[in-house]
Short mmCIF file of C-alpha atoms in Angstrom, two decimals:
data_model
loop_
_atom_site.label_atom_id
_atom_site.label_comp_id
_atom_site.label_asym_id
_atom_site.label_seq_id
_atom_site.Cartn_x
_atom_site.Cartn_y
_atom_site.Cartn_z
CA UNK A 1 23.85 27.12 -19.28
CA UNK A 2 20.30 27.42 -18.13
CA UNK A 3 18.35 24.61 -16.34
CA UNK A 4 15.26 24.57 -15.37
CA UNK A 5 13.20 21.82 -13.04
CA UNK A 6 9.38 21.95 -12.80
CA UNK A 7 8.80 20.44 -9.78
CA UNK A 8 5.25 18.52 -9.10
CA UNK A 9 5.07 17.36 -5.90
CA UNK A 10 3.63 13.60 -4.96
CA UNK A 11 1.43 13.13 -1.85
CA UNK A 12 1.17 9.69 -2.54
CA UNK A 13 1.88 6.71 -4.99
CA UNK A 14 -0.44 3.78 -5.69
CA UNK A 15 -0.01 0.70 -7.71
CA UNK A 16 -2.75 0.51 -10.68
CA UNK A 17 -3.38 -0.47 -14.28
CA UNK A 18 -2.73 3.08 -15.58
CA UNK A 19 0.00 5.25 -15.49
CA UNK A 20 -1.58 8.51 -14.19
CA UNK A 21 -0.97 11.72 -11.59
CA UNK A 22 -4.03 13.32 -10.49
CA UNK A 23 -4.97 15.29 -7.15
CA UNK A 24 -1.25 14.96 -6.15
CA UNK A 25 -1.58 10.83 -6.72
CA UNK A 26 0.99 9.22 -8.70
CA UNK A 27 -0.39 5.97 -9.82
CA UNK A 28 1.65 3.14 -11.44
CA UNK A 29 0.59 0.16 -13.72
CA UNK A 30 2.83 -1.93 -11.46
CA UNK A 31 3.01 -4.90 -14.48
CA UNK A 32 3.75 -2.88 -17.39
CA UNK A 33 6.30 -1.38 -14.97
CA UNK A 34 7.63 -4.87 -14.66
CA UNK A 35 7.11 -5.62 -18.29
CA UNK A 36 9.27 -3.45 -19.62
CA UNK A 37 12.31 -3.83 -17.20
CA UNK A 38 12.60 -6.81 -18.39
CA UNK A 39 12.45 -5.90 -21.80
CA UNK A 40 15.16 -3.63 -21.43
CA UNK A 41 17.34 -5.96 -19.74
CA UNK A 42 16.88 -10.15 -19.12
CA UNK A 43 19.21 -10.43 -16.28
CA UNK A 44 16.41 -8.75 -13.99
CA UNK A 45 14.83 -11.76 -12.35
CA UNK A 46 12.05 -12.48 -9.79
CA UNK A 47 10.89 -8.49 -10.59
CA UNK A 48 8.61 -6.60 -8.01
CA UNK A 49 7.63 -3.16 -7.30
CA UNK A 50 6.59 -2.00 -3.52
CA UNK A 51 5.50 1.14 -2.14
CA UNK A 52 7.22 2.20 1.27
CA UNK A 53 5.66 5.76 3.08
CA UNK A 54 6.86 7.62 5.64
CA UNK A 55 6.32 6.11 8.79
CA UNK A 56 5.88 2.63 7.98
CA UNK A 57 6.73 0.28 10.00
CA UNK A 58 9.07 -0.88 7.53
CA UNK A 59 13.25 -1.84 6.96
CA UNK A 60 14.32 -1.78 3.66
CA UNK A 61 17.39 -3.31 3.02
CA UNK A 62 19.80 -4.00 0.93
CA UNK A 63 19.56 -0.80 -0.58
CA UNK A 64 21.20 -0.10 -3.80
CA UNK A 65 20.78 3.01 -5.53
CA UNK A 66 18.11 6.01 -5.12
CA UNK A 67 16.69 7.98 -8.42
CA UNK A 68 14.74 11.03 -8.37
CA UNK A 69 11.75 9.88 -11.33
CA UNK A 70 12.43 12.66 -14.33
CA UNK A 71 11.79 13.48 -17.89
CA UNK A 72 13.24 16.01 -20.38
CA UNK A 73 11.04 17.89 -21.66
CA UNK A 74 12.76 17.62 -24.84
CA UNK A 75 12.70 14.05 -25.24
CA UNK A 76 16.00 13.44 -24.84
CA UNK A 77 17.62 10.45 -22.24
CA UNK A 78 17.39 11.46 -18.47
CA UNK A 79 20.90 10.24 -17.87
CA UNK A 80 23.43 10.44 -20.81
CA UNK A 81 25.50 7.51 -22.04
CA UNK A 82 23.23 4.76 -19.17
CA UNK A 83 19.74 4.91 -20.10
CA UNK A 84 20.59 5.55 -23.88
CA UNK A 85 22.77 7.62 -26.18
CA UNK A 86 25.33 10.75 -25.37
CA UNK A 87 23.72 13.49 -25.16
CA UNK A 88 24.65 17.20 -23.69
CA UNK A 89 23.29 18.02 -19.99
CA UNK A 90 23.30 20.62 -18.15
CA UNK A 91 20.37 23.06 -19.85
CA UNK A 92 17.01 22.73 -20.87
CA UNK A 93 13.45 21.65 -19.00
CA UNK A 94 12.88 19.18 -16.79
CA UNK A 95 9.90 17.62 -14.70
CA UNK A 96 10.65 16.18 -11.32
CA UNK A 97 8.33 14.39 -9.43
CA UNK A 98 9.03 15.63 -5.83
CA UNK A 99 8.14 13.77 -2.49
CA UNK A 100 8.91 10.05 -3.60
CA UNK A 101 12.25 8.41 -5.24
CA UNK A 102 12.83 5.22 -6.70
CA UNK A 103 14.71 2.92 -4.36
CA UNK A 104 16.67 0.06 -6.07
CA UNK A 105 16.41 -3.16 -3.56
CA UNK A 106 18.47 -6.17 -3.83
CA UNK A 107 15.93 -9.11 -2.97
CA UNK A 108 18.35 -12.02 -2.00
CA UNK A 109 21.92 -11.08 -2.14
CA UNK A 110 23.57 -7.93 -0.63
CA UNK A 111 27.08 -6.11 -1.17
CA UNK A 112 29.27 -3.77 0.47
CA UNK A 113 28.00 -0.69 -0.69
CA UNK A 114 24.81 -1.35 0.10
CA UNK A 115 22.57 -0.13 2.86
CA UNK A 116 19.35 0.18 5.14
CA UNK A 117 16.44 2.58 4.82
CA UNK A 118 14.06 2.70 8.28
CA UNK A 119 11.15 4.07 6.92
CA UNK A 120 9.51 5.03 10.41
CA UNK A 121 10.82 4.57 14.34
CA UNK A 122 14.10 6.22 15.72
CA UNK A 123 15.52 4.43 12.67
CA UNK A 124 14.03 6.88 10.26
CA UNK A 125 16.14 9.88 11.51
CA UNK A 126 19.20 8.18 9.68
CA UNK A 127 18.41 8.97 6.21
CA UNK A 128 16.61 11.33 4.45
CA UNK A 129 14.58 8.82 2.59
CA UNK A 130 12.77 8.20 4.95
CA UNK A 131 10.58 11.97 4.66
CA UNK A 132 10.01 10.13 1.15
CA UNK A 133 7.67 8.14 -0.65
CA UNK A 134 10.44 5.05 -1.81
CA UNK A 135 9.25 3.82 -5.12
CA UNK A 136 10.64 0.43 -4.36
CA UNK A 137 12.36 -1.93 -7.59
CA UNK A 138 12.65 -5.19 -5.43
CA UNK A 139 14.66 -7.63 -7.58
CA UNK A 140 17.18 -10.74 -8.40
CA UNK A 141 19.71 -10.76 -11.15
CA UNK A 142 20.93 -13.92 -13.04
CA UNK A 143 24.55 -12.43 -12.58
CA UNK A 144 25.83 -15.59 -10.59
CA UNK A 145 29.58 -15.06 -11.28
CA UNK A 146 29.05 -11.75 -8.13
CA UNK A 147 26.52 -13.47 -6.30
CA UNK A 148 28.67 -14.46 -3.50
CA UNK A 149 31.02 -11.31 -3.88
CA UNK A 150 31.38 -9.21 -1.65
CA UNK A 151 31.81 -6.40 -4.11
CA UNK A 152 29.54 -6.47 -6.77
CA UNK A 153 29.04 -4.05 -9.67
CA UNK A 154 24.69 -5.00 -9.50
CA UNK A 155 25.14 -3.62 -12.77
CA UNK A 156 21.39 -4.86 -14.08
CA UNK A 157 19.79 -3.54 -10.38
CA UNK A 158 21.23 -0.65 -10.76
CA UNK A 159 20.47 0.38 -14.39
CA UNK A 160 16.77 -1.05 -13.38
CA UNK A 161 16.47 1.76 -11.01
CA UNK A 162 17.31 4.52 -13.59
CA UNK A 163 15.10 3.14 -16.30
CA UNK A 164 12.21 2.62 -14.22
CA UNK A 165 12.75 6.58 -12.97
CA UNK A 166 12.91 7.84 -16.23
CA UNK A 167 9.91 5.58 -17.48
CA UNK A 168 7.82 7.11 -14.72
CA UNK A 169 8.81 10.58 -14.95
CA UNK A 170 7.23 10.25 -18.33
CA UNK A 171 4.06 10.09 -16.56
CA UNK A 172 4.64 13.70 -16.01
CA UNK A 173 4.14 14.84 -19.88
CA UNK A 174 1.18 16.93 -19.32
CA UNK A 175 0.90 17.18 -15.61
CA UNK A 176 1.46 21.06 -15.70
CA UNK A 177 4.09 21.99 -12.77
CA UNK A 178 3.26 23.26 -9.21
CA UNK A 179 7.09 25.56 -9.17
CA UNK A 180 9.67 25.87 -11.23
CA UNK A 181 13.32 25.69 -9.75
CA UNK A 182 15.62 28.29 -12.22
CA UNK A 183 19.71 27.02 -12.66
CA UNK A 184 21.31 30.18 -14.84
CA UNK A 185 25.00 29.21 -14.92
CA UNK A 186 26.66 32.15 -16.44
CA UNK A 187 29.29 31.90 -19.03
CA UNK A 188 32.67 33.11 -16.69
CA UNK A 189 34.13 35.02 -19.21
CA UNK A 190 30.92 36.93 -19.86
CA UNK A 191 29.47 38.07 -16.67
CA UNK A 192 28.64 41.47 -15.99
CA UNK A 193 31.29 43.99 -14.13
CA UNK A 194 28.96 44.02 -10.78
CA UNK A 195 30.49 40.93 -10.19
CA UNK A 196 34.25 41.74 -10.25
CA UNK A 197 33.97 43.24 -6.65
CA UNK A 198 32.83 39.48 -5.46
CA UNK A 199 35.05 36.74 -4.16
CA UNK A 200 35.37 34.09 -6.43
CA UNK A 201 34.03 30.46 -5.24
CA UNK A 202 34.94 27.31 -6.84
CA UNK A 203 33.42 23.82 -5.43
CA UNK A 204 35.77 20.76 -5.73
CA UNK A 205 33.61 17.10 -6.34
CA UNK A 206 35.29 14.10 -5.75
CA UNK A 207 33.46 11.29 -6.72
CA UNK A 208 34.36 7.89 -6.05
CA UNK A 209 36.57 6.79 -8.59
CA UNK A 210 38.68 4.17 -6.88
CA UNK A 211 37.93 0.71 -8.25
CA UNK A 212 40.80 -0.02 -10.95
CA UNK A 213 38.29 -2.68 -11.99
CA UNK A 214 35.58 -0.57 -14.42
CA UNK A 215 32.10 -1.15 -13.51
CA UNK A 216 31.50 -0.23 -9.51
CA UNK A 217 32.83 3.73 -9.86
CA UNK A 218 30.77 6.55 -10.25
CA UNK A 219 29.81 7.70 -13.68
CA UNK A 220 30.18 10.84 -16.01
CA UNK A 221 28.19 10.93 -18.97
CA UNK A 222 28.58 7.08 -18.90
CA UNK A 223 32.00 7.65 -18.59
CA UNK A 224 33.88 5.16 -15.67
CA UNK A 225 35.64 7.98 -13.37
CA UNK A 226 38.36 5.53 -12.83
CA UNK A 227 39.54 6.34 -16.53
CA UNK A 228 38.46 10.41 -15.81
CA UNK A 229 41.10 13.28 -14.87
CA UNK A 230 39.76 16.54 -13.13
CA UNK A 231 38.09 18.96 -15.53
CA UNK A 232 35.77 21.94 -14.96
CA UNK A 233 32.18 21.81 -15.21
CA UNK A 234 28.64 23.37 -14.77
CA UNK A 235 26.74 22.45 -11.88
CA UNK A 236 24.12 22.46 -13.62
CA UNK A 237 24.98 18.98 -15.56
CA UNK A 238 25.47 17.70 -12.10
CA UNK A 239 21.66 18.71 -11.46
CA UNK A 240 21.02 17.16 -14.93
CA UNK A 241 22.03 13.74 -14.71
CA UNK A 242 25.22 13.76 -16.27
CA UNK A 243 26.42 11.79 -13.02
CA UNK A 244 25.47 8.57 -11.59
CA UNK A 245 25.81 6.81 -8.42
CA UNK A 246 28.55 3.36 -8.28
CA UNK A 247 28.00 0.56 -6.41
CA UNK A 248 31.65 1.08 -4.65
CA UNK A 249 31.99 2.62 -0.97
CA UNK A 250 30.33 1.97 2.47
CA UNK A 251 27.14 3.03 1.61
CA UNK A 252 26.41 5.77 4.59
CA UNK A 253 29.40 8.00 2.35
CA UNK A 254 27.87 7.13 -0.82
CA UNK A 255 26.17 10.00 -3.26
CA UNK A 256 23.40 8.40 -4.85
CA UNK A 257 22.29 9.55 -8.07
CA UNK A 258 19.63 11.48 -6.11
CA UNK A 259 21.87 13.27 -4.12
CA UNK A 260 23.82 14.31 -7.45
CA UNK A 261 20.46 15.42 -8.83
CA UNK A 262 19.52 17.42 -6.45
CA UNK A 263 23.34 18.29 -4.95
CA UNK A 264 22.10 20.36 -1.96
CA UNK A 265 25.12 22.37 -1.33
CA UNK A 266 25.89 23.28 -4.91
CA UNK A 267 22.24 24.70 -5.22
CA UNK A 268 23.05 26.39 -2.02
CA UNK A 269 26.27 27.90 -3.47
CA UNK A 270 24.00 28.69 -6.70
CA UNK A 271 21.24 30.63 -4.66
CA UNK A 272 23.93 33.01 -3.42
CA UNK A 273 25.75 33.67 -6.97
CA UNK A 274 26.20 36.77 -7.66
CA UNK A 275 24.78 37.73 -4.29
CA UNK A 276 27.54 37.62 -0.92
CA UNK A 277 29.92 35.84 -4.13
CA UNK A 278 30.72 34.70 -7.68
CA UNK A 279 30.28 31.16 -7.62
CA UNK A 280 32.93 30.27 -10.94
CA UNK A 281 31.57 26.67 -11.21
CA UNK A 282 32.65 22.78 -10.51
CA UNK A 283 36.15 21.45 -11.04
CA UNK A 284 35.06 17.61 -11.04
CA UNK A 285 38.24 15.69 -9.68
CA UNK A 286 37.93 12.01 -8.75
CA UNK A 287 39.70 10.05 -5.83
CA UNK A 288 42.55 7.65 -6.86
CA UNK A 289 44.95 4.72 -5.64
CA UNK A 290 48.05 5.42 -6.14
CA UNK A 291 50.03 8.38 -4.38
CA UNK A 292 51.44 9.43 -8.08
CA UNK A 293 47.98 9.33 -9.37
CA UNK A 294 46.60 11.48 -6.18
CA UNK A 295 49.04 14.14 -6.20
CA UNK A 296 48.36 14.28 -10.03
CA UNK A 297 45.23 15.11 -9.76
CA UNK A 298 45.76 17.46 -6.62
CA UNK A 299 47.76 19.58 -9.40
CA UNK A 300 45.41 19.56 -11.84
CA UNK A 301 42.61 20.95 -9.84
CA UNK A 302 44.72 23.64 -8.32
CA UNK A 303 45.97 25.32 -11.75
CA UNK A 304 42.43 25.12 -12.33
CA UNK A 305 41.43 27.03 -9.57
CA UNK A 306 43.95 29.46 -10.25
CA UNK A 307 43.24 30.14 -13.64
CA UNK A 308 39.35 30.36 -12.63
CA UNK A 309 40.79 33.36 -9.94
CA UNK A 310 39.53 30.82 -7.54
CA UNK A 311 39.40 33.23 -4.15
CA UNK A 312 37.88 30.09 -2.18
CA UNK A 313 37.39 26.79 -2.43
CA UNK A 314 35.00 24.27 -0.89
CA UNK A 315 36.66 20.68 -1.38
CA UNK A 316 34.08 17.57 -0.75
CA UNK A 317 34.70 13.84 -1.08
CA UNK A 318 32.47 10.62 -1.49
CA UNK A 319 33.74 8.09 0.80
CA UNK A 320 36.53 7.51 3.66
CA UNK A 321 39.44 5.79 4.43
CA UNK A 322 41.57 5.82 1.60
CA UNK A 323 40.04 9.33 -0.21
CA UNK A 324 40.55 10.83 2.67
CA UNK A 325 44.65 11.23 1.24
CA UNK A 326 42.91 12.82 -1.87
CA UNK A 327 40.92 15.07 0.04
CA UNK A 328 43.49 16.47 2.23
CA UNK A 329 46.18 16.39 -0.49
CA UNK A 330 43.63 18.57 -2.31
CA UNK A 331 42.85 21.04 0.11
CA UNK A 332 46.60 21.20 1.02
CA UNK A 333 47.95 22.24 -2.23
CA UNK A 334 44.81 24.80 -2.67
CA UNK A 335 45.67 26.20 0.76
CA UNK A 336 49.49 26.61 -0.52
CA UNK A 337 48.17 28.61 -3.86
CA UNK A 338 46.72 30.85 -1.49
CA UNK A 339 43.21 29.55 -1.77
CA UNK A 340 41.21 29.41 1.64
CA UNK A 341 39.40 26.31 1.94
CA UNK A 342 36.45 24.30 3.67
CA UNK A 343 36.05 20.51 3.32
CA UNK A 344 33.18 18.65 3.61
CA UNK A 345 33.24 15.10 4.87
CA UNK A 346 31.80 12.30 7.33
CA UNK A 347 34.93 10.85 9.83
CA UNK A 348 35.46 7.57 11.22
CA UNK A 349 36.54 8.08 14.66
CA UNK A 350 35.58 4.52 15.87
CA UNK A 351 32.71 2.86 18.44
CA UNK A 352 33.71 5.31 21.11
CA UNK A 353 34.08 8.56 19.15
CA UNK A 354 37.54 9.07 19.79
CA UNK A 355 39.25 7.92 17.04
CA UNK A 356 41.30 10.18 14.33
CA UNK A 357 38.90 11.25 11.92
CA UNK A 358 40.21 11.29 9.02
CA UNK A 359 42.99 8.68 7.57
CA UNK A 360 45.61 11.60 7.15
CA UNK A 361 45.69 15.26 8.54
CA UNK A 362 47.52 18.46 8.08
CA UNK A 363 47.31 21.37 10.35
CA UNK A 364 46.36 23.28 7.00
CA UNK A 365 42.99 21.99 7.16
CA UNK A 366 41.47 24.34 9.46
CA UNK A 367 37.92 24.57 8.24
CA UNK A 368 36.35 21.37 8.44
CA UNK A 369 32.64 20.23 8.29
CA UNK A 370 32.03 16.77 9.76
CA UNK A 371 28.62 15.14 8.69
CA UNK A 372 28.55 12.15 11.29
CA UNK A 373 30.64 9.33 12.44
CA UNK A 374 30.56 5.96 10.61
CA UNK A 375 31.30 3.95 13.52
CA UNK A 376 28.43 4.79 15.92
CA UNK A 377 26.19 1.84 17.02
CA UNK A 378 22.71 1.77 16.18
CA UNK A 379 20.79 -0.81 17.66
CA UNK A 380 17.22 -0.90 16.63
CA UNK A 381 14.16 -2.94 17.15
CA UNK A 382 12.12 -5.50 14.36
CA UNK A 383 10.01 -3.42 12.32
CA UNK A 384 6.61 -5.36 11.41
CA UNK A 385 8.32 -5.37 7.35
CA UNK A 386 11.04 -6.03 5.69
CA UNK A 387 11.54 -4.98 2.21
CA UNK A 388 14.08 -7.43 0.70
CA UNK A 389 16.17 -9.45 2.76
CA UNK A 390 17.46 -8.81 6.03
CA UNK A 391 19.90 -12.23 6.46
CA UNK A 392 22.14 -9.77 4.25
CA UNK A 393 23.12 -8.24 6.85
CA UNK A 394 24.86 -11.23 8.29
CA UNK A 395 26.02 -12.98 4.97
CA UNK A 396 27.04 -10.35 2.71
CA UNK A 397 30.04 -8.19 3.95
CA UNK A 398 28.27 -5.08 4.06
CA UNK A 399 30.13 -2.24 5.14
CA UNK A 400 28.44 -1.62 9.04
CA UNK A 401 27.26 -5.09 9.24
CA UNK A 402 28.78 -8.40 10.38
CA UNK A 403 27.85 -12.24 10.82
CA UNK A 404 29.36 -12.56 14.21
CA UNK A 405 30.76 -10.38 16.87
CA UNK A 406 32.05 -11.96 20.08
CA UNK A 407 30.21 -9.08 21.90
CA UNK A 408 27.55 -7.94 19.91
CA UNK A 409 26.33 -11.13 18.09
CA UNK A 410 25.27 -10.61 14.83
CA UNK A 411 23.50 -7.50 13.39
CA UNK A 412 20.40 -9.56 11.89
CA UNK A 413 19.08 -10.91 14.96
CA UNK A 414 17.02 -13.94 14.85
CA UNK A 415 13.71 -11.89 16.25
CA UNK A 416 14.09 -9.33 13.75
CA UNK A 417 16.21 -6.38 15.62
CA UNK A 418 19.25 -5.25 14.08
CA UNK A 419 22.87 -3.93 15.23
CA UNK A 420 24.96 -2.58 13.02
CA UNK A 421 27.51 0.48 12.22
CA UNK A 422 26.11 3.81 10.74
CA UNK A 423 28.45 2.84 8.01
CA UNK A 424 25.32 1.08 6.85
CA UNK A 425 22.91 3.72 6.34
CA UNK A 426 22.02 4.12 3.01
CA UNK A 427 23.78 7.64 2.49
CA UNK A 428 22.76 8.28 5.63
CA UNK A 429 25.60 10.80 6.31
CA UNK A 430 24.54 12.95 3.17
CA UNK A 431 28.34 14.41 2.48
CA UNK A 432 26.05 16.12 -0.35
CA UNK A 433 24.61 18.70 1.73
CA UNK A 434 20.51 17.36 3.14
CA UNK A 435 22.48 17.44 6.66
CA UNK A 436 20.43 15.02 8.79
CA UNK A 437 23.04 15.45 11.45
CA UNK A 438 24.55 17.81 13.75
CA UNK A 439 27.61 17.76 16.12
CA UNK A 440 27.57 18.43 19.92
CA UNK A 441 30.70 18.83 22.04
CA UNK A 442 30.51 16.41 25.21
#
């Protein structure tokens, strides 16, 4: 399967009444933008679109969902089975406009997996979105019945974000590209003999799958992962929107649909195919509830591996806490079969850093890759905007935030400042490979 992505890249977005990109300037007619959202879907209320830079003074939160704004070059939907019919993914042409990202924004009500974007200030070294240009969908939904949930599937927000990327990626239709980024997954069974002296790589995804309740997971080819069993894969449909984001997890261990877009460490693993190894592809597993269900799929992905001639494996999860028995049960059973593996995740070791990292351990696991602690403190000043609504903080249940704290207070302060848990970064421990972090030993 071959992919390409024509990447133009955005030096700035303005809001307009054309749709045009010129000189490296992205403009948007901001009220047909609006217009047809709410075509597409009448539960999007109290619409707006912002524009946050890099550097801004400016705290966006509650975040919902990041996009990457695509098109096929083909015609066909930008994400399969969400933003219109099934369709294959995985090969073909795409345009990406690079340097900006749509950034779905709850404007009233918050939920768990939401999060916070600092666009400038010692807050901006949290997330990566923050070197980008955030196309910002700032909206209500008349979805009362999860308005005062604390888990909410912000199934209209969410489904917003990916229309509005695809219906400005469409602006790229003959903007000719700048570079052209070149995914040639080879058939396994096909490749030439140079390759038979290589070590065989297979990567391990485990999205989050977890909410028995359909509507908050992760999704495949519009497909709820809850429902999904492991099964192998291209990376190259991961690149091609055959995944989406959920609205279930604390939001700094989140993928967003971004992320899956643009999964840095499988395009790292791509870039050295057929070079130092033989990168065999994705077995896409999910992360479950019950221990019969984990060590089900554990199985499953290790007869894969073995029938691939898996000679490593590189095992990463979405979330913490619970998944953390999937992750370890996986790399366990791979270690078993003989497979060498490294894992990729974030840890919660606590306030103090001193916690156990992960919720189970095995002294099989001995290649581990930590991208940051959920349960540091950041403490932050007021920045001079706020983009949505920062009482969420305090009202909502999101995942590093609280209402009160006997110590602390709360983490909306009245004058603006905030303290809260990195758990509340919006992906801000990128498990997906844009590594933001790095570990020192004190």
């Amino acid at each position: 399967m071959k992919l390409e992505i024509g990447n133009i890249q955005v030096k700035d977005v303005v809001l307009g009444t054309e749709n045009s990109f010129a000189n490296g300037v992205l403009t948007i007619n901001k009220q047909e933008a609006i217009d047809f959202l709410k075509e597409k879907d009448d539960h999007l209320t109290d619409v707006d679109i912002v524009i946050a830079h890099p550097g801004d003074d400016t705290r966006i939160v509650p975040v919902v969902e990041v996009i990457e704004p695509r098109m096929r070059v083909d015609g066909r939907t930008l994400f399969p089975g969400v933003t219109d019919e099934v369709v294959p993914a995985g090969e073909g042409e795409l345009k990406a406009f690079k340097g900006c990202c749509v950034t779905v924004v709850a404007k009233e009500y918050g939920s768990f997996g939401d999060g916070v974007i600092d666009m400038g200030g010692e807050g901006a070294k949290h997330t990566y979105w923050s070197q980008l240009i955030n196309i910002c969908l700032v909206a209500d939904t008349d979805e009362e019945f999860e308005k005062h949930e604390q888990q909410k599937c912000n199934h209209a927000l969410r489904w917003g974000g990916h229309r509005l990327a695809e219906w400005i990626g469409k602006i790229a239709e003959n903007v000719a590209v700048e570079e052209t980024e070149v995914y040639d997954f080879e058939p396994v069974l096909k490749r030439d003999d140079s390759r038979k002296e290589l070590p065989n790589v297979v990567a391990v995804l485990q999205p989050q799958s977890q909410m028995e309740a359909l509507g908050y997971n992760d999704l495949w080819y519009g497909w709820d992962m809850n429902k999904y069993l492991p099964s192998y894969v291209s990376p190259t449909e991961v690149f091609d929107g055959a995944m989406i984001s959920g609205s279930f997890m604390p939001a700094s261990s989140k993928w967003s649909t971004y992320e899956m877009q643009n999964f840095p460490t499988l395009k790292e693993l791509m870039k050295h195919d057929g070079k130092e190894f033989n990168f065999v592809g994705v077995i896409m597993s999910n992360l479950n509830v019950a221990l019969d269900q984990k060590e089900r799929c554990a199985v499953m992905v290790r007869n894969m591996a073995l029938n691939l001639g898996a000679d490593y494996a590189l095992v990463t999860e979405e979330g913490y806490g619970n998944p953390d028995t999937d992750y370890v049960r996986c790399q366990v059973i791979l270690e078993d079969a003989g497979i060498p593996v490294v894992g990729i995740s974030n840890e919660s070791v606590g306030r103090d850093g001193f916690g156990q990292p992960l919720v189970t351990l095995d002294e099989k696991l001995t290649a581990l890759v930590s991208t940051g602690n959920v349960g540091e403190l950041s403490d932050l000043p007021a920045c001079a905007t706020v983009i949505g609504n920062l009482e969420a903080l305090n009202r909502d249940g999101m995942s590093g935030s609280w209402g009160y704290d006997e110590i602390l207070g709360k983490s909306g302060r009245d004058d603006g400042s905030i303290i809260m848990e990195d758990n509340n970064w919006f992906c801000g421990d990128h498990i997906s490979g844009f590594c933001i972090k790095t570990m020192k030993e004190v």
